[in-house]
Amino acid sequence: MSTSHSIAFIGTGVMGRSMAGHLMRAGHTLHVFNRTKARAQALLDAGAHWHESAGRAAAEANFVFTIVGFPNDVEQTYFGPEGVIARARPGAVLIDMTTSSPLLARRIAEAAAVRGLAALDAPVSGGDVGAREARLVIMVGGDAAAFQRAKPLLELMGKSVVHQGPPGAGQHCKMANQIGIASSMMAWCEALAYARKAGLDLARVLESIGGGSAASASMNNLAPRALRGDFQPGFYVKHFRKDMRIALESAAEMKLDLPGLAAAKKLYDQVADCGWDECGTQALYRLYLAS
Amino acid sequence: MSTSHSIAFIGTGVMGRSMAGHLMRAGHTLHVFNRTKARAQALLDAGAHWHESAGRAAAEANFVFTIVGFPNDVEQTYFGPEGVIARARPGAVLIDMTTSSPLLARRIAEAAAVRGLAALDAPVSGGDVGAREARLVIMVGGDAAAFQRAKPLLELMGKSVVHQGPPGAGQHCKMANQIGIASSMMAWCEALAYARKAGLDLARVLESIGGGSAASASMNNLAPRALRGDFQPGFYVKHFRKDMRIALESAAEMKLDLPGLAAAKKLYDQVADCGWDECGTQALYRLYLAS
């Protein structure tokens, strides 16, 4: 049997809830905090302990997982007066699974080290389904020894757990992933928008192109949803726009021109202007329908 | 046993050679023509019959397959004085597998009908490897009865043979496919270009993102080639640029704006300006390396 750990889990939204559930079912004790308590209720009903702040949950744990919305939320969760860094136990491993900025990940690792804490950035790919089925891709940056300690827990949530390098490397890899998704979304949306204008049967088109050189995870997962008019969020437009913004800023710092990403970001800003920020990323297809 | 047919195969380049080989191995008699005879030699050695023009090869056959370079070549192959339409036997089925314009496909079907011939447009996706392994995706436009007659032969070359609609529908579906590929190529090139600038280990990055939401057929097939510096053509830049040009023209006729495709076309024109028109499409990655 593996050791049972005392784990803090901060952020129990669509993703966090599923991920925390896998940790609990493996026999670990969970201490949770979420801005909206109602969204933690299922975990509390299953035996997790509630705390009134991120710091108080962290103070009970030797592993602290966080997955919140935006870099600002990460900043507050870690650096606030009731934050994780101020309250975590020396020796604890802090693991931020939010998609956030590489620079912020490095700042967290530095501040954590000062207090004798280890910090990893470990953003994920795979969306709501990947979280539910423990099939996430987890990209980890930070100290190699801390990675080895956290790995068995990460493997409870993911099918692929890879150490990408020093602090920030997980976030950089996730940015690379999001950059890949950005143009992939245009790819299938434009393919179907064209086919539709050409008067083709779109289900039949997907049958052909979904198995060929144009096939992608985005196409196979999201195009069928879009075609049946399902724009419910698996992954929110507003979160994807945040990711693309971070990636563009980060690329600009590196003096790297990414025309595909820039085009996708512009289109998603139009999606938001249409009032679809709370839709799933497949709402990009609606924009092409409108044109 | 299935019937043995007399088949003309016109265009024995990288793709055509493999495809014609599958037809021969299934016991059909082959009549071949190619602009450069040397490229038909392997088929001739295996028993195919050589003819001095497309029309002469076509005159021997009840199924005429063509897969040549550009729409201009298709036009000449079909409408020239020694062309397929002038010389084919009444009742024959003409099947153009070149990626060409939907409009030209309709013109061929009309001209063929006048002479009592059936014509299908049946472009393919899957590249050199798909052709070799008979795992092509074949997208077919044209008369349904002619499709049914040709289907058993097409199935010798492809894993997916789908009737997409009237004449031109196969080409339109292929355009949709190429539009999908265009942004998919930017997707993985930009993901890796970003990861490289961020100092990550690119093999490890591919290990993570190649299994997640950013994964695509393009990424999985071509990124490893690009990373080991292999820019040999599976699918030529010059041919892909032709496809994107047709797609952009066709979209413009439909008053459809495709920003992803437009961005990709612009980048590939730069690839050509660098002198890499004869490379494989993964040469796009070289452009990002240079920036």
Coordinates of C-alpha atoms in Angstrom, one line a residue:
Chain A
M1 CA 0.0 0.0 0.0
S2 CA 1.1 3.5 -0.7
T3 CA 1.4 6.1 2.1
S4 CA -1.7 8.2 2.9
H5 CA -1.0 11.9 2.7
S6 CA -2.6 14.9 4.0
I7 CA -3.4 17.0 0.9
A8 CA -4.7 20.5 0.5
F9 CA -6.7 21.1 -2.7
I10 CA -7.5 24.7 -3.5
G11 CA -9.9 25.3 -6.4
T12 CA -12.7 22.9 -6.9
G13 CA -14.2 24.0 -10.2
V14 CA -15.0 21.7 -13.1
M15 CA -11.4 20.5 -13.3
G16 CA -10.3 20.6 -9.7
R17 CA -13.4 18.7 -8.4
S18 CA -12.6 15.7 -10.6
M19 CA -8.9 15.8 -9.9
A20 CA -9.4 16.1 -6.1
G21 CA -11.8 13.2 -6.3
H22 CA -9.1 10.9 -7.7
L23 CA -6.8 11.8 -4.8
M24 CA -9.5 11.1 -2.2
R25 CA -10.5 7.8 -3.8
A26 CA -6.8 6.7 -3.5
G27 CA -7.1 7.0 0.3
H28 CA -5.6 10.5 0.9
T29 CA -7.1 13.0 3.4
L30 CA -8.3 16.1 1.7
H31 CA -8.4 19.7 3.0
V32 CA -10.2 22.0 0.6
F33 CA -10.9 25.6 -0.1
N34 CA -12.8 27.2 -2.9
R35 CA -14.0 30.8 -3.4
T36 CA -17.5 29.5 -4.0
K37 CA -18.1 26.9 -1.2
A38 CA -21.1 25.3 -3.0
R39 CA -18.7 24.0 -5.7
A40 CA -16.8 22.0 -3.1
Q41 CA -19.9 20.4 -1.6
A42 CA -19.6 17.0 -3.4
L43 CA -16.1 16.6 -2.1
L44 CA -17.2 17.7 1.4
D45 CA -20.0 15.1 1.3
A46 CA -17.4 12.5 0.4
G47 CA -15.4 13.4 3.5
A48 CA -13.1 16.3 2.6
H49 CA -12.4 18.9 5.3
W50 CA -13.5 22.5 4.6
H51 CA -11.3 25.5 5.5
E52 CA -12.0 29.2 5.3
S53 CA -9.0 30.2 3.3
A54 CA -6.3 28.8 1.0
G55 CA -3.7 29.3 3.7
R56 CA -5.7 27.4 6.4
A57 CA -6.2 24.4 4.0
A58 CA -2.4 24.5 3.1
A59 CA -1.4 24.6 6.8
E60 CA -2.9 21.1 7.2
A61 CA -1.0 19.4 4.4
N62 CA 2.3 18.1 3.1
F63 CA 1.1 18.5 -0.5
V64 CA -0.8 21.6 -1.6
F65 CA -2.5 21.5 -5.0
T66 CA -4.0 24.6 -6.5
I67 CA -6.1 25.0 -9.7
V68 CA -7.8 28.3 -9.8
G69 CA -8.9 30.6 -12.7
F70 CA -6.5 33.3 -13.7
P71 CA -2.9 34.3 -12.9
N72 CA -4.3 37.0 -10.5
D73 CA -6.1 34.3 -8.6
V74 CA -2.9 32.3 -8.4
E75 CA -1.1 35.4 -7.2
Q76 CA -3.6 35.9 -4.4
T77 CA -3.8 32.2 -3.5
Y78 CA 0.0 32.1 -3.0
F79 CA 1.0 35.5 -1.9
G80 CA -2.0 36.8 -0.1
P81 CA -1.9 37.3 3.7
E82 CA -4.0 34.1 4.1
G83 CA -2.0 32.6 1.2
V84 CA -0.3 29.3 0.7
I85 CA 3.3 30.5 1.0
A86 CA 2.7 32.2 4.3
R87 CA 0.8 29.3 5.9
A88 CA 2.2 26.1 4.4
R89 CA 4.2 23.7 6.6
P90 CA 8.0 23.8 6.0
G91 CA 8.9 20.8 3.8
A92 CA 5.5 20.8 2.0
V93 CA 5.4 20.6 -1.8
L94 CA 3.2 23.2 -3.5
I95 CA 1.8 22.2 -6.9
D96 CA 0.1 24.8 -9.0
M97 CA -2.0 23.2 -11.7
T98 CA -3.5 26.4 -13.0
T99 CA -2.5 27.5 -16.5
S100 CA -0.6 30.6 -15.6
S101 CA 2.4 32.6 -16.5
P102 CA 5.9 31.0 -16.5
L103 CA 7.2 34.2 -14.8
L104 CA 4.7 33.8 -11.9
A105 CA 5.7 30.2 -11.6
R106 CA 9.3 31.2 -11.1
R107 CA 8.4 33.9 -8.6
I108 CA 6.4 31.3 -6.6
A109 CA 9.3 28.8 -6.6
E110 CA 11.7 31.5 -5.3
A111 CA 9.3 32.7 -2.6
A112 CA 8.6 29.1 -1.6
A113 CA 12.3 28.3 -1.3
V114 CA 12.8 31.1 1.1
R115 CA 10.3 29.4 3.5
G116 CA 11.7 25.9 3.0
L117 CA 8.9 24.9 0.7
A118 CA 9.2 23.2 -2.8
A119 CA 7.0 24.5 -5.6
L120 CA 6.1 22.9 -8.9
D121 CA 4.2 24.3 -11.8
A122 CA 2.1 21.5 -13.2
P123 CA -0.6 22.7 -15.7
V124 CA -2.7 20.1 -17.5
S125 CA -4.2 19.4 -20.8
G126 CA -7.2 17.2 -21.5
G127 CA -10.2 19.3 -20.4
D128 CA -13.2 18.2 -18.3
V129 CA -13.2 14.7 -19.8
G130 CA -9.5 14.2 -19.2
A131 CA -9.9 15.3 -15.6
R132 CA -12.9 13.0 -15.0
E133 CA -11.2 10.0 -16.5
A134 CA -7.8 10.7 -14.9
R135 CA -6.3 10.9 -18.4
L136 CA -4.8 14.4 -18.2
V137 CA -1.5 15.3 -19.7
I138 CA 0.5 17.0 -16.9
M139 CA 3.5 19.1 -17.7
V140 CA 5.7 19.8 -14.8
G141 CA 8.3 22.4 -14.0
G142 CA 10.5 22.7 -10.9
D143 CA 13.0 20.9 -8.7
A144 CA 13.6 17.3 -9.8
A145 CA 13.4 15.9 -6.3
A146 CA 10.1 17.6 -5.6
F147 CA 8.8 16.3 -8.9
Q148 CA 9.7 12.7 -7.8
R149 CA 7.8 13.2 -4.5
A150 CA 4.7 14.6 -6.2
K151 CA 4.7 12.2 -9.2
P152 CA 2.7 9.3 -7.6
L153 CA 0.0 11.8 -6.8
L154 CA 0.0 13.4 -10.2
E155 CA -0.2 9.9 -11.7
L156 CA -3.6 9.5 -10.0
M157 CA -4.9 12.3 -12.2
G158 CA -3.0 12.0 -15.5
K159 CA -2.0 9.4 -18.1
S160 CA 1.1 11.4 -18.9
V161 CA 3.3 13.1 -16.3
V162 CA 6.5 14.6 -17.7
H163 CA 9.1 16.7 -16.0
Q164 CA 9.8 19.5 -18.5
G165 CA 12.6 21.4 -16.6
P166 CA 13.1 24.1 -14.0
P167 CA 10.4 26.3 -12.5
G168 CA 8.2 27.8 -15.3
A169 CA 9.0 24.9 -17.7
G170 CA 5.6 23.3 -17.0
Q171 CA 3.9 26.6 -17.8
H172 CA 6.0 27.1 -20.9
C173 CA 5.1 23.6 -22.1
K174 CA 1.4 24.3 -21.5
M175 CA 1.8 27.5 -23.5
A176 CA 3.2 25.5 -26.3
N177 CA 0.2 23.2 -26.0
Q178 CA -2.3 26.0 -26.0
I179 CA -0.5 27.6 -29.0
G180 CA -1.0 24.2 -30.7
I181 CA -4.7 24.2 -29.8
A182 CA -5.2 27.7 -31.0
S183 CA -4.4 27.1 -34.7
S184 CA -6.0 23.6 -34.5
M185 CA -9.3 25.2 -33.6
M186 CA -9.1 27.5 -36.6
A187 CA -8.2 24.4 -38.7
W188 CA -11.4 22.4 -38.1
C189 CA -13.6 25.4 -37.9
E190 CA -12.4 26.7 -41.3
A191 CA -12.5 23.2 -42.8
L192 CA -16.2 22.8 -41.8
A193 CA -17.1 26.4 -42.6
Y194 CA -15.8 25.9 -46.1
A195 CA -17.5 22.6 -46.5
R196 CA -20.8 24.0 -45.4
K197 CA -20.6 26.9 -47.9
A198 CA -19.8 24.3 -50.6
G199 CA -23.0 22.6 -49.7
L200 CA -21.5 19.3 -48.5
D201 CA -23.0 17.0 -45.8
L202 CA -20.8 17.9 -42.8
A203 CA -21.2 14.6 -41.0
R204 CA -19.9 12.9 -44.2
V205 CA -17.0 15.4 -44.5
L206 CA -16.0 14.7 -40.9
E207 CA -16.1 11.0 -41.7
S208 CA -13.5 11.6 -44.4
I209 CA -11.3 14.3 -43.0
G210 CA -11.5 13.1 -39.4
G211 CA -9.4 10.1 -40.4
G212 CA -6.8 11.8 -42.6
S213 CA -4.0 14.2 -42.4
A214 CA -6.2 17.0 -41.2
A215 CA -7.4 15.0 -38.2
S216 CA -6.7 16.4 -34.7
A217 CA -7.8 15.9 -31.1
S218 CA -9.7 19.2 -31.4
M219 CA -11.5 18.2 -34.5
N220 CA -12.5 14.8 -33.1
N221 CA -13.6 16.0 -29.7
L222 CA -15.2 19.3 -30.6
A223 CA -16.4 19.4 -34.2
P224 CA -19.2 16.8 -33.5
R225 CA -20.4 19.0 -30.5
A226 CA -20.4 22.1 -32.7
L227 CA -22.2 20.4 -35.5
R228 CA -25.0 19.4 -33.2
G229 CA -25.2 22.9 -31.8
D230 CA -23.7 22.1 -28.4
F231 CA -21.6 25.0 -27.2
Q232 CA -21.6 24.1 -23.6
P233 CA -18.2 24.7 -21.9
G234 CA -15.8 21.8 -21.7
F235 CA -13.1 24.4 -21.8
Y236 CA -14.3 28.0 -21.5
V237 CA -13.6 30.6 -24.2
K238 CA -12.7 33.1 -21.4
H239 CA -10.0 30.8 -20.1
F240 CA -8.6 30.0 -23.5
R241 CA -8.4 33.7 -24.2
K242 CA -6.4 34.2 -21.0
D243 CA -4.0 31.4 -22.1
M244 CA -3.5 32.9 -25.5
R245 CA -2.9 36.3 -24.0
I246 CA -0.2 34.9 -21.7
A247 CA 1.3 32.9 -24.7
L248 CA 1.4 36.0 -26.9
E249 CA 3.0 38.1 -24.2
S250 CA 5.5 35.4 -23.4
A251 CA 6.3 35.0 -27.2
A252 CA 6.7 38.8 -27.6
E253 CA 9.2 38.8 -24.7
M254 CA 11.2 36.2 -26.6
K255 CA 10.8 38.2 -29.8
L256 CA 9.0 35.3 -31.5
D257 CA 6.3 36.0 -34.1
L258 CA 3.4 33.6 -34.1
P259 CA 1.0 34.6 -36.8
G260 CA -1.3 31.6 -36.3
L261 CA -1.7 32.3 -32.6
A262 CA -2.2 36.0 -33.3
A263 CA -5.0 35.2 -35.9
A264 CA -6.7 32.8 -33.5
K265 CA -6.6 35.3 -30.6
K266 CA -8.2 37.9 -32.7
L267 CA -11.0 35.5 -33.7
Y268 CA -11.6 34.5 -30.1
D269 CA -11.8 38.2 -29.1
Q270 CA -14.6 38.4 -31.7
V271 CA -16.2 35.4 -30.1
A272 CA -16.1 37.2 -26.8
D273 CA -17.5 40.3 -28.4
C274 CA -20.5 38.2 -29.6
G275 CA -21.2 37.4 -25.9
W276 CA -19.9 33.8 -26.0
D277 CA -17.1 34.1 -23.4
E278 CA -18.9 31.6 -21.2
C279 CA -19.3 29.1 -24.0
G280 CA -16.9 26.2 -24.8
T281 CA -14.0 26.9 -27.2
Q282 CA -16.0 25.2 -30.0
A283 CA -18.0 28.4 -30.1
L284 CA -15.4 29.6 -32.6
Y285 CA -17.4 27.7 -35.2
R286 CA -20.4 30.0 -34.5
L287 CA -18.3 32.9 -35.6
Y288 CA -17.6 31.3 -39.0
L289 CA -21.3 30.4 -39.3
A290 CA -22.1 34.1 -38.9
S291 CA -19.7 35.2 -41.7
Chain B
M1 CA -13.1 -13.7 -57.4
S2 CA -13.7 -10.1 -58.5
T3 CA -13.6 -9.2 -62.2
S4 CA -10.3 -8.3 -63.8
H5 CA -10.5 -4.8 -65.4
S6 CA -8.5 -3.1 -68.0
I7 CA -7.4 0.1 -66.2
A8 CA -5.6 3.2 -67.5
F9 CA -3.4 4.9 -64.9
I10 CA -2.1 8.3 -65.9
G11 CA 0.4 10.0 -63.6
T12 CA 3.0 7.7 -61.9
G13 CA 4.7 10.1 -59.5
V14 CA 5.3 9.3 -55.8
M15 CA 1.5 8.9 -55.1
G16 CA 0.4 7.4 -58.4
R17 CA 3.1 4.7 -58.6
S18 CA 2.0 3.2 -55.2
M19 CA -1.7 3.5 -56.0
A20 CA -1.3 1.9 -59.5
G21 CA 0.7 -0.9 -57.9
H22 CA -2.2 -1.9 -55.6
L23 CA -4.5 -2.1 -58.6
M24 CA -2.0 -4.4 -60.5
R25 CA -1.4 -6.6 -57.5
A26 CA -5.2 -7.2 -57.3
G27 CA -5.0 -8.7 -60.8
H28 CA -6.1 -5.8 -63.0
T29 CA -4.4 -5.0 -66.3
L30 CA -2.7 -1.7 -66.3
H31 CA -2.2 0.8 -69.2
V32 CA 0.1 3.6 -68.1
F33 CA 1.2 7.0 -69.3
N34 CA 3.4 9.6 -67.5
R35 CA 5.1 12.7 -68.7
T36 CA 8.5 11.3 -67.5
K37 CA 8.6 7.7 -68.7
A38 CA 11.4 6.8 -66.2
R39 CA 9.0 7.2 -63.3
A40 CA 6.7 4.5 -64.7
Q41 CA 9.5 2.0 -65.1
A42 CA 8.9 0.0 -62.0
L43 CA 5.3 -0.5 -63.1
L44 CA 6.3 -1.4 -66.6
D45 CA 8.8 -3.9 -65.2
A46 CA 5.9 -5.4 -63.2
G47 CA 3.9 -5.9 -66.4
A48 CA 2.0 -2.6 -67.0
H49 CA 1.6 -1.5 -70.7
W50 CA 3.2 1.8 -71.8
H51 CA 1.3 4.3 -74.0
E52 CA 2.6 7.4 -75.7
S53 CA -0.2 9.7 -74.5
A54 CA -3.0 9.9 -71.9
G55 CA -5.6 9.4 -74.6
R56 CA -4.0 6.2 -75.9
A57 CA -3.8 4.7 -72.5
A58 CA -7.4 5.7 -71.8
A59 CA -8.5 4.1 -75.1
E60 CA -7.6 0.7 -73.7
A61 CA -9.5 0.9 -70.5
N62 CA -13.0 0.8 -68.8
F63 CA -11.6 2.7 -65.8
V64 CA -9.3 5.6 -66.3
F65 CA -7.4 6.9 -63.2
T66 CA -5.5 10.2 -63.3
I67 CA -3.3 11.8 -60.7
V68 CA -1.1 14.5 -62.1
G69 CA 0.4 17.7 -60.6
F70 CA -1.6 20.8 -61.1
P71 CA -5.0 21.8 -62.5
N72 CA -3.3 22.8 -65.7
D73 CA -2.0 19.3 -66.1
V74 CA -5.5 17.9 -65.4
E75 CA -6.9 20.2 -68.0
Q76 CA -4.4 19.1 -70.6
T77 CA -4.8 15.4 -69.6
Y78 CA -8.6 15.6 -70.1
F79 CA -9.2 18.2 -72.7
G80 CA -6.1 18.0 -74.9
P81 CA -6.3 16.6 -78.5
E82 CA -4.6 13.4 -77.2
G83 CA -6.7 13.7 -74.0
V84 CA -8.8 11.3 -72.0
I85 CA -12.2 12.7 -73.0
A86 CA -11.5 12.5 -76.7
R87 CA -10.2 9.0 -76.6
A88 CA -11.8 7.1 -73.8
R89 CA -14.3 4.3 -74.7
P90 CA -18.0 5.1 -74.3
G91 CA -19.1 3.7 -70.9
A92 CA -15.8 4.1 -69.3
V93 CA -15.5 5.7 -65.8
L94 CA -12.9 8.5 -65.5
I95 CA -11.6 9.1 -62.0
D96 CA -9.4 12.1 -61.4
M97 CA -7.5 11.7 -58.1
T98 CA -5.4 14.9 -58.5
T99 CA -6.2 17.6 -56.0
S100 CA -7.7 20.2 -58.4
S101 CA -10.4 22.8 -58.6
P102 CA -14.1 21.9 -57.9
L103 CA -15.0 24.0 -61.0
L104 CA -12.7 22.0 -63.3
A105 CA -14.2 18.7 -61.9
R106 CA -17.6 19.9 -62.9
R107 CA -16.4 20.9 -66.4
I108 CA -14.9 17.4 -66.8
A109 CA -18.1 15.7 -65.7
E110 CA -20.1 17.8 -68.2
A111 CA -17.8 17.1 -71.1
A112 CA -17.5 13.5 -70.2
A113 CA -21.3 13.1 -70.1
V114 CA -21.6 14.5 -73.7
R115 CA -19.4 11.5 -74.9
G116 CA -21.3 8.9 -72.8
L117 CA -18.5 8.7 -70.1
A118 CA -18.9 9.0 -66.4
A119 CA -16.5 11.1 -64.4
L120 CA -15.6 11.2 -60.7
D121 CA -13.4 13.6 -58.8
A122 CA -11.7 11.5 -56.1
P123 CA -8.8 13.4 -54.5
V124 CA -7.0 11.7 -51.6
S125 CA -5.4 12.5 -48.3
G126 CA -2.7 10.5 -46.5
G127 CA 0.5 11.3 -48.4
D128 CA 3.2 9.0 -49.6
V129 CA 2.9 6.7 -46.6
G130 CA -0.9 6.4 -47.0
A131 CA -0.5 5.7 -50.7
R132 CA 2.1 3.0 -50.1
E133 CA 0.1 1.3 -47.3
A134 CA -3.2 1.6 -49.2
R135 CA -4.5 3.7 -46.3
L136 CA -5.6 6.8 -48.2
V137 CA -8.7 8.8 -47.4
I138 CA -10.6 9.1 -50.7
M139 CA -13.2 11.8 -51.1
V140 CA -15.4 11.3 -54.1
G141 CA -17.7 13.6 -56.1
G142 CA -19.9 12.6 -59.0
D143 CA -22.7 10.4 -60.2
A144 CA -23.7 7.8 -57.5
A145 CA -23.9 4.9 -59.9
A146 CA -20.4 5.6 -61.3
F147 CA -19.2 5.8 -57.7
Q148 CA -20.6 2.3 -56.9
R149 CA -18.8 0.9 -60.0
A150 CA -15.5 2.5 -59.0
K151 CA -15.7 1.9 -55.3
P152 CA -14.2 -1.6 -55.2
L153 CA -11.1 -0.3 -57.1
L154 CA -10.8 2.8 -54.9
E155 CA -11.0 0.5 -51.8
L156 CA -7.8 -1.2 -53.1
M157 CA -6.0 2.1 -52.4
G158 CA -7.8 3.6 -49.5
K159 CA -9.0 2.8 -46.0
S160 CA -11.9 5.4 -46.3
V161 CA -13.8 5.9 -49.5
V162 CA -16.8 8.2 -49.0
H163 CA -19.1 9.6 -51.7
Q164 CA -19.4 13.3 -50.8
G165 CA -21.9 14.4 -53.4
P166 CA -22.2 15.7 -57.0
P167 CA -19.3 16.5 -59.4
G168 CA -16.8 18.8 -57.5
A169 CA -17.9 17.6 -54.1
G170 CA -14.8 15.4 -53.8
Q171 CA -12.6 18.4 -54.6
H172 CA -14.5 20.6 -52.2
C173 CA -14.1 18.0 -49.4
K174 CA -10.4 17.8 -50.2
M175 CA -10.2 21.6 -50.0
A176 CA -11.8 21.4 -46.6
N177 CA -9.1 18.8 -45.7
Q178 CA -6.3 21.0 -46.9
I179 CA -7.7 24.0 -45.1
G180 CA -7.7 21.8 -42.0
I181 CA -4.1 20.9 -42.6
A182 CA -3.0 24.5 -43.3
S183 CA -3.7 25.7 -39.8
S184 CA -2.7 22.4 -38.2
M185 CA 0.8 22.9 -39.7
M186 CA 1.0 26.4 -38.1
A187 CA -0.2 24.8 -34.8
W188 CA 2.6 22.4 -34.2
C189 CA 5.3 24.6 -35.8
E190 CA 4.4 27.5 -33.5
A191 CA 4.1 25.2 -30.5
L192 CA 7.6 23.9 -31.0
A193 CA 9.1 27.2 -32.0
Y194 CA 7.8 28.7 -28.7
A195 CA 9.0 25.7 -26.7
R196 CA 12.5 26.0 -28.3
K197 CA 12.7 29.7 -27.5
A198 CA 11.7 28.9 -24.0
G199 CA 14.6 26.5 -23.7
L200 CA 12.6 23.3 -23.4
D201 CA 13.7 19.8 -24.5
L202 CA 11.6 19.4 -27.7
A203 CA 11.4 15.7 -27.6
R204 CA 10.0 15.9 -24.1
V205 CA 7.6 18.6 -25.2
L206 CA 6.3 16.4 -28.0
E207 CA 5.9 13.5 -25.5
S208 CA 3.6 15.7 -23.5
I209 CA 1.6 17.7 -26.1
G210 CA 1.6 14.9 -28.7
G211 CA -0.9 13.0 -26.5
G212 CA -3.1 15.9 -25.4
S213 CA -5.6 18.3 -26.8
A214 CA -3.1 19.8 -29.2
A215 CA -2.3 16.5 -30.8
S216 CA -2.9 16.1 -34.6
A217 CA -2.0 13.9 -37.4
S218 CA 0.3 16.6 -38.7
M219 CA 2.1 16.9 -35.4
N220 CA 2.5 13.2 -35.0
N221 CA 3.7 12.5 -38.5
L222 CA 5.8 15.6 -39.3
A223 CA 7.1 17.2 -36.1
P224 CA 9.5 14.3 -35.4
R225 CA 10.8 14.6 -39.0
A226 CA 11.3 18.3 -38.6
L227 CA 13.0 17.9 -35.2
R228 CA 15.6 15.5 -36.7
G229 CA 16.2 18.0 -39.6
D230 CA 14.5 15.8 -42.2
F231 CA 12.8 18.1 -44.7
Q232 CA 12.5 15.5 -47.5
P233 CA 9.2 15.7 -49.3
G234 CA 6.4 13.4 -48.3
F235 CA 4.1 16.1 -49.5
Y236 CA 5.7 18.9 -51.5
V237 CA 5.5 22.6 -50.4
K238 CA 4.8 23.5 -54.0
H239 CA 1.8 21.2 -54.1
F240 CA 0.4 22.4 -50.8
R241 CA 0.7 26.0 -51.9
K242 CA -1.3 25.1 -55.0
D243 CA -4.0 23.5 -52.9
M244 CA -4.1 26.5 -50.6
R245 CA -4.4 28.8 -53.6
I246 CA -7.3 26.9 -55.0
A247 CA -9.0 26.8 -51.5
L248 CA -8.5 30.6 -51.0
E249 CA -9.9 31.3 -54.5
S250 CA -12.8 28.9 -53.9
A251 CA -13.5 30.5 -50.5
A252 CA -13.4 34.0 -52.0
E253 CA -16.0 33.0 -54.6
M254 CA -18.2 31.9 -51.7
K255 CA -17.5 35.1 -49.8
L256 CA -16.0 33.2 -47.0
D257 CA -13.2 34.7 -44.9
L258 CA -10.6 32.1 -43.7
P259 CA -8.0 34.0 -41.6
G260 CA -6.1 30.8 -40.6
L261 CA -5.8 29.6 -44.1
A262 CA -4.7 33.1 -45.3
A263 CA -2.0 33.3 -42.6
A264 CA -0.7 29.8 -43.5
K265 CA -0.7 30.6 -47.2
K266 CA 1.4 33.7 -46.5
L267 CA 3.9 31.7 -44.4
Y268 CA 4.2 29.0 -47.1
D269 CA 4.9 31.7 -49.7
Q270 CA 7.8 32.8 -47.5
V271 CA 8.9 29.2 -47.3
A272 CA 9.0 29.2 -51.1
D273 CA 10.9 32.5 -51.1
C274 CA 13.5 30.8 -49.0
G275 CA 14.0 28.3 -51.8
W276 CA 12.2 25.4 -50.1
D277 CA 9.4 24.8 -52.6
E278 CA 10.8 21.3 -53.2
C279 CA 10.9 20.4 -49.6
G280 CA 8.2 18.6 -47.6
T281 CA 5.5 20.7 -45.9
Q282 CA 7.3 20.3 -42.6
A283 CA 9.8 22.9 -44.0
L284 CA 7.4 25.4 -42.4
Y285 CA 9.2 24.7 -39.2
R286 CA 12.4 26.0 -40.7
L287 CA 10.8 29.4 -41.2
Y288 CA 10.0 29.7 -37.5
L289 CA 13.6 28.6 -36.7
A290 CA 14.8 31.4 -38.8
S291 CA 12.8 34.0 -37.0

